[in-house]
mmCIF file of C-alpha atoms in Angstrom:
data_model
loop_
_atom_site.group_PDB
_atom_site.id
_atom_site.type_symbol
_atom_site.label_atom_id
_atom_site.label_comp_id
_atom_site.label_asym_id
_atom_site.label_seq_id
_atom_site.Cartn_x
_atom_site.Cartn_y
_atom_site.Cartn_z
ATOM 1 C CA UNK A 1 30.704 -52.985 25.570
ATOM 2 C CA UNK A 2 33.068 -50.028 27.085
ATOM 3 C CA UNK A 3 31.688 -48.779 30.537
ATOM 4 C CA UNK A 4 30.989 -45.928 29.384
ATOM 5 C CA UNK A 5 28.783 -47.126 26.410
ATOM 6 C CA UNK A 6 27.131 -49.304 29.059
ATOM 7 C CA UNK A 7 26.453 -46.194 31.279
ATOM 8 C CA UNK A 8 24.681 -44.406 28.365
ATOM 9 C CA UNK A 9 22.698 -46.905 27.413
ATOM 10 C CA UNK A 10 21.383 -47.610 30.948
ATOM 11 C CA UNK A 11 20.623 -43.894 30.823
ATOM 12 C CA UNK A 12 18.779 -44.190 27.629
ATOM 13 C CA UNK A 13 16.923 -47.449 28.844
ATOM 14 C CA UNK A 14 16.124 -45.675 31.896
ATOM 15 C CA UNK A 15 14.515 -42.696 29.768
ATOM 16 C CA UNK A 16 12.768 -44.811 27.172
ATOM 17 C CA UNK A 17 11.247 -46.949 30.309
ATOM 18 C CA UNK A 18 9.868 -43.528 32.337
ATOM 19 C CA UNK A 19 8.423 -42.226 28.972
ATOM 20 C CA UNK A 20 6.961 -45.341 28.047
ATOM 21 C CA UNK A 21 5.181 -45.870 31.609
ATOM 22 C CA UNK A 22 3.848 -42.195 30.974
ATOM 23 C CA UNK A 23 2.584 -42.547 27.533
ATOM 24 C CA UNK A 24 0.855 -45.855 28.724
ATOM 25 C CA UNK A 25 -0.765 -44.680 31.545
ATOM 26 C CA UNK A 26 -1.771 -40.818 29.851
ATOM 27 C CA UNK A 27 -5.606 -40.837 30.564
ATOM 28 C CA UNK A 28 -6.448 -40.372 26.568
ATOM 29 C CA UNK A 29 -5.040 -43.266 25.762
ATOM 30 C CA UNK A 30 -6.766 -46.661 25.361
ATOM 31 C CA UNK A 31 -6.296 -49.832 27.050
ATOM 32 C CA UNK A 32 -4.767 -51.117 23.614
ATOM 33 C CA UNK A 33 -2.324 -48.006 23.422
ATOM 34 C CA UNK A 34 -1.259 -48.948 26.980
ATOM 35 C CA UNK A 35 -0.312 -52.659 26.550
ATOM 36 C CA UNK A 36 1.541 -51.867 23.250
ATOM 37 C CA UNK A 37 3.761 -49.350 25.151
ATOM 38 C CA UNK A 38 4.310 -51.697 27.808
ATOM 39 C CA UNK A 39 4.789 -54.302 25.862
ATOM 40 C CA UNK A 40 7.596 -52.505 23.647
ATOM 41 C CA UNK A 41 8.976 -50.980 26.544
ATOM 42 C CA UNK A 42 9.619 -54.273 28.758
ATOM 43 C CA UNK A 43 11.160 -55.924 25.499
ATOM 44 C CA UNK A 44 13.644 -53.128 24.769
ATOM 45 C CA UNK A 45 14.592 -53.224 28.955
ATOM 46 C CA UNK A 46 14.769 -57.396 28.668
ATOM 47 C CA UNK A 47 16.800 -57.415 25.388
ATOM 48 C CA UNK A 48 19.499 -55.118 26.247
ATOM 49 C CA UNK A 49 19.766 -54.745 29.921
ATOM 50 C CA UNK A 50 19.989 -58.744 30.263
ATOM 51 C CA UNK A 51 23.283 -60.113 30.504
ATOM 52 C CA UNK A 52 22.964 -62.435 27.486
ATOM 53 C CA UNK A 53 24.220 -62.670 23.616
ATOM 54 C CA UNK A 54 22.699 -61.055 20.132
ATOM 55 C CA UNK A 55 20.681 -63.911 19.322
ATOM 56 C CA UNK A 56 18.731 -64.162 22.430
ATOM 57 C CA UNK A 57 18.501 -60.330 22.329
ATOM 58 C CA UNK A 58 17.186 -60.712 18.959
ATOM 59 C CA UNK A 59 14.232 -63.609 19.941
ATOM 60 C CA UNK A 60 13.213 -61.269 22.373
ATOM 61 C CA UNK A 61 12.577 -58.299 20.739
ATOM 62 C CA UNK A 62 10.943 -60.588 17.823
ATOM 63 C CA UNK A 63 8.986 -61.950 20.264
ATOM 64 C CA UNK A 64 7.645 -58.471 21.831
ATOM 65 C CA UNK A 65 7.196 -57.465 18.129
ATOM 66 C CA UNK A 66 4.724 -60.296 17.571
ATOM 67 C CA UNK A 67 2.947 -59.889 20.908
ATOM 68 C CA UNK A 68 2.822 -55.978 20.229
ATOM 69 C CA UNK A 69 1.238 -56.909 16.320
ATOM 70 C CA UNK A 70 -0.963 -59.258 17.908
ATOM 71 C CA UNK A 71 -2.483 -56.534 20.450
ATOM 72 C CA UNK A 72 -2.862 -54.046 17.360
ATOM 73 C CA UNK A 73 -4.577 -56.700 15.358
ATOM 74 C CA UNK A 74 -7.262 -57.160 18.418
ATOM 75 C CA UNK A 75 -7.345 -53.516 18.599
ATOM 76 C CA UNK A 76 -8.130 -53.286 14.619
ATOM 77 C CA UNK A 77 -10.709 -56.127 15.335
ATOM 78 C CA UNK A 78 -12.551 -54.100 17.923
ATOM 79 C CA UNK A 79 -12.291 -51.107 16.250
ATOM 80 C CA UNK A 80 -14.282 -52.642 13.413
ATOM 81 C CA UNK A 81 -16.870 -53.929 15.406
ATOM 82 C CA UNK A 82 -17.380 -51.117 16.949
ATOM 83 C CA UNK A 83 -18.013 -49.336 13.665
ATOM 84 C CA UNK A 84 -20.313 -51.985 12.292
ATOM 85 C CA UNK A 85 -22.277 -51.471 15.902
ATOM 86 C CA UNK A 86 -22.535 -47.703 15.334
ATOM 87 C CA UNK A 87 -23.477 -48.103 11.628
ATOM 88 C CA UNK A 88 -26.164 -50.628 12.857
ATOM 89 C CA UNK A 89 -27.341 -47.871 15.521
ATOM 90 C CA UNK A 90 -27.312 -44.945 12.818
ATOM 91 C CA UNK A 91 -29.524 -46.927 10.387
ATOM 92 C CA UNK A 92 -31.775 -48.146 13.234
ATOM 93 C CA UNK A 93 -31.933 -44.323 14.547
ATOM 94 C CA UNK A 94 -32.588 -42.984 10.831
ATOM 95 C CA UNK A 95 -35.345 -45.612 10.370
ATOM 96 C CA UNK A 96 -36.960 -44.256 13.602
ATOM 97 C CA UNK A 97 -36.613 -40.514 12.604
ATOM 98 C CA UNK A 98 -38.560 -41.190 9.137
ATOM 99 C CA UNK A 99 -41.150 -42.876 11.064
ATOM 100 C CA UNK A 100 -41.532 -39.925 13.558
ATOM 101 C CA UNK A 101 -41.525 -37.181 10.709
ATOM 102 C CA UNK A 102 -44.435 -39.534 8.932
ATOM 103 C CA UNK A 103 -46.226 -39.674 12.108
ATOM 104 C CA UNK A 104 -46.287 -36.281 12.824
ATOM 105 C CA UNK A 105 -46.782 -35.318 9.152
ATOM 106 C CA UNK A 106 -44.538 -32.144 8.051
ATOM 107 C CA UNK A 107 -47.451 -30.185 5.512
ATOM 108 C CA UNK A 108 -50.393 -30.456 8.001
ATOM 109 C CA UNK A 109 -49.858 -31.029 11.986
ATOM 110 C CA UNK A 110 -46.317 -29.556 12.137
ATOM 111 C CA UNK A 111 -47.358 -26.884 10.055
ATOM 112 C CA UNK A 112 -50.571 -26.641 12.151
ATOM 113 C CA UNK A 113 -48.463 -26.378 15.374
ATOM 114 C CA UNK A 114 -46.639 -23.652 13.675
ATOM 115 C CA UNK A 115 -49.171 -21.079 13.308
ATOM 116 C CA UNK A 116 -52.301 -22.212 14.963
ATOM 117 C CA UNK A 117 -53.661 -19.965 18.268
ATOM 118 C CA UNK A 118 -55.566 -22.305 20.174
ATOM 119 C CA UNK A 119 -57.791 -19.051 21.391
ATOM 120 C CA UNK A 120 -59.253 -20.485 17.939
ATOM 121 C CA UNK A 121 -61.316 -23.660 16.804
ATOM 122 C CA UNK A 122 -59.390 -26.230 14.908
ATOM 123 C CA UNK A 123 -59.719 -29.264 12.884
ATOM 124 C CA UNK A 124 -59.480 -32.817 14.936
ATOM 125 C CA UNK A 125 -58.076 -34.440 11.889
ATOM 126 C CA UNK A 126 -54.685 -31.923 12.527
ATOM 127 C CA UNK A 127 -54.041 -33.022 15.875
ATOM 128 C CA UNK A 128 -55.272 -36.716 15.558
ATOM 129 C CA UNK A 129 -51.246 -37.133 14.564
ATOM 130 C CA UNK A 130 -50.539 -36.184 18.363
ATOM 131 C CA UNK A 131 -52.445 -38.993 19.695
ATOM 132 C CA UNK A 132 -50.753 -41.681 17.597
ATOM 133 C CA UNK A 133 -46.997 -40.171 18.485
ATOM 134 C CA UNK A 134 -48.208 -40.240 22.213
ATOM 135 C CA UNK A 135 -49.715 -43.388 21.826
ATOM 136 C CA UNK A 136 -45.956 -44.568 20.633
ATOM 137 C CA UNK A 137 -44.643 -43.412 23.713
ATOM 138 C CA UNK A 138 -46.852 -45.074 26.034
ATOM 139 C CA UNK A 139 -46.703 -48.768 23.977
ATOM 140 C CA UNK A 140 -44.205 -49.134 21.888
ATOM 141 C CA UNK A 141 -40.774 -50.198 23.913
ATOM 142 C CA UNK A 142 -38.553 -49.547 20.801
ATOM 143 C CA UNK A 143 -39.775 -46.247 19.951
ATOM 144 C CA UNK A 144 -36.235 -44.319 21.271
ATOM 145 C CA UNK A 145 -33.077 -43.516 19.671
ATOM 146 C CA UNK A 146 -29.971 -45.241 20.536
ATOM 147 C CA UNK A 147 -27.885 -42.079 19.928
ATOM 148 C CA UNK A 148 -27.983 -40.321 23.546
ATOM 149 C CA UNK A 149 -28.043 -36.911 22.127
ATOM 150 C CA UNK A 150 -31.115 -37.634 19.768
ATOM 151 C CA UNK A 151 -32.965 -39.617 22.681
ATOM 152 C CA UNK A 152 -32.572 -36.861 25.062
ATOM 153 C CA UNK A 153 -34.460 -33.682 22.336
ATOM 154 C CA UNK A 154 -36.574 -36.845 21.789
ATOM 155 C CA UNK A 155 -37.586 -37.012 25.454
ATOM 156 C CA UNK A 156 -38.208 -33.102 25.733
ATOM 157 C CA UNK A 157 -40.637 -33.640 22.371
ATOM 158 C CA UNK A 158 -42.550 -36.945 24.052
ATOM 159 C CA UNK A 159 -43.064 -34.402 27.173
ATOM 160 C CA UNK A 160 -44.808 -31.695 25.450
ATOM 161 C CA UNK A 161 -46.828 -34.026 23.042
ATOM 162 C CA UNK A 162 -48.002 -35.439 26.173
ATOM 163 C CA UNK A 163 -48.759 -32.612 27.663
ATOM 164 C CA UNK A 164 -50.864 -31.188 24.826
ATOM 165 C CA UNK A 165 -52.480 -34.264 23.806
ATOM 166 C CA UNK A 166 -53.797 -34.318 27.924
ATOM 167 C CA UNK A 167 -54.752 -30.333 27.132
ATOM 168 C CA UNK A 168 -56.578 -30.778 24.053
ATOM 169 C CA UNK A 169 -58.415 -33.929 25.672
ATOM 170 C CA UNK A 170 -59.421 -32.405 28.481
ATOM 171 C CA UNK A 171 -60.197 -28.650 28.153
ATOM 172 C CA UNK A 172 -61.419 -28.454 24.084
ATOM 173 C CA UNK A 173 -64.796 -30.143 23.228
ATOM 174 C CA UNK A 174 -66.745 -30.447 19.472
ATOM 175 C CA UNK A 175 -68.327 -27.290 18.622
ATOM 176 C CA UNK A 176 -71.793 -27.803 18.183
ATOM 177 C CA UNK A 177 -72.188 -25.971 14.489
ATOM 178 C CA UNK A 178 -69.522 -28.452 13.111
ATOM 179 C CA UNK A 179 -68.639 -31.723 14.933
ATOM 180 C CA UNK A 180 -65.210 -31.920 12.865
ATOM 181 C CA UNK A 181 -64.120 -28.697 14.719
ATOM 182 C CA UNK A 182 -63.236 -28.663 18.487
ATOM 183 C CA UNK A 183 -61.765 -25.651 20.296
ATOM 184 C CA UNK A 184 -61.790 -24.111 24.134
ATOM 185 C CA UNK A 185 -65.242 -23.211 25.046
ATOM 186 C CA UNK A 186 -65.638 -19.326 24.315
ATOM 187 C CA UNK A 187 -67.896 -19.400 27.147
ATOM 188 C CA UNK A 188 -65.331 -19.734 29.449
ATOM 189 C CA UNK A 189 -64.177 -16.619 28.359
ATOM 190 C CA UNK A 190 -66.875 -14.828 29.592
ATOM 191 C CA UNK A 191 -67.446 -17.032 32.513
ATOM 192 C CA UNK A 192 -64.707 -18.468 33.580
ATOM 193 C CA UNK A 193 -61.968 -15.685 31.965
ATOM 194 C CA UNK A 194 -59.030 -17.245 33.892
ATOM 195 C CA UNK A 195 -60.054 -21.135 32.997
ATOM 196 C CA UNK A 196 -59.553 -19.802 29.149
ATOM 197 C CA UNK A 197 -56.423 -17.940 29.820
ATOM 198 C CA UNK A 198 -55.270 -20.936 31.434
ATOM 199 C CA UNK A 199 -56.129 -23.141 28.751
ATOM 200 C CA UNK A 200 -54.991 -21.250 26.494
ATOM 201 C CA UNK A 201 -52.036 -20.347 27.459
ATOM 202 C CA UNK A 202 -50.943 -23.953 27.971
ATOM 203 C CA UNK A 203 -51.675 -25.047 24.858
ATOM 204 C CA UNK A 204 -49.654 -22.688 23.113
ATOM 205 C CA UNK A 205 -46.978 -22.903 25.475
ATOM 206 C CA UNK A 206 -46.604 -26.713 24.648
ATOM 207 C CA UNK A 207 -47.438 -26.073 20.671
ATOM 208 C CA UNK A 208 -44.565 -23.573 20.765
ATOM 209 C CA UNK A 209 -42.270 -26.415 22.727
ATOM 210 C CA UNK A 210 -43.077 -29.212 20.407
ATOM 211 C CA UNK A 211 -42.316 -27.153 16.964
ATOM 212 C CA UNK A 212 -38.796 -26.190 18.914
ATOM 213 C CA UNK A 213 -38.130 -29.600 20.158
ATOM 214 C CA UNK A 214 -38.976 -31.011 16.632
ATOM 215 C CA UNK A 215 -36.699 -28.365 14.719
ATOM 216 C CA UNK A 216 -33.584 -29.293 17.358
ATOM 217 C CA UNK A 217 -34.440 -32.785 17.033
ATOM 218 C CA UNK A 218 -34.066 -32.685 12.508
ATOM 219 C CA UNK A 219 -31.058 -30.586 13.071
ATOM 220 C CA UNK A 220 -29.143 -32.428 14.868
ATOM 221 C CA UNK A 221 -29.517 -35.491 13.052
ATOM 222 C CA UNK A 222 -28.933 -33.969 9.903
ATOM 223 C CA UNK A 223 -25.484 -32.450 11.679
ATOM 224 C CA UNK A 224 -24.809 -36.393 12.726
ATOM 225 C CA UNK A 225 -25.403 -37.336 9.350
ATOM 226 C CA UNK A 226 -28.695 -39.686 10.372
#
């Protein structure tokens, strides 16, 4: 090799080395990309800068190619394993989503929450699923989403259902004329108007939040194809 060609080759290898290290440590690259780039760059350096014959260079390049291929295979195996885990997580989250929908019953409880004004009386069977849901929150350690975005929305739903269940348990009573109906006592409106208004406002506030949280949860689940 002439001196001129050797100098050009050195310059070329310096450029490749610098580029390789920049690519290897670029923030968006994962560890496998960095290892592959570093191995490839190192292999080229050893193959062409060592004072050796072509056979050794070929062996170095083949060895580097083998190691890079092995690392790439590890990456593929890792990605496949991660995808399998993600699919399993999606399956579990989908099951929980169906359970929530079954507990809160779109046609009864959620529809009731959407339309009812707690200034008026209501049938207890419409709110029983809220108690069931609240019981699940308190007693089922697996009653959560593995997807963090969904679980954040569910946490908001949990809080508002818990608050509404507390209000219904402590601020509403069976009606004397019909034990199947409950409501905030009407005599509060005359004797304790502030207490009455506070109870009605808080119940309606948390009911509005429940329907908002519920809709957001299912909309996001649909976007995530869960």
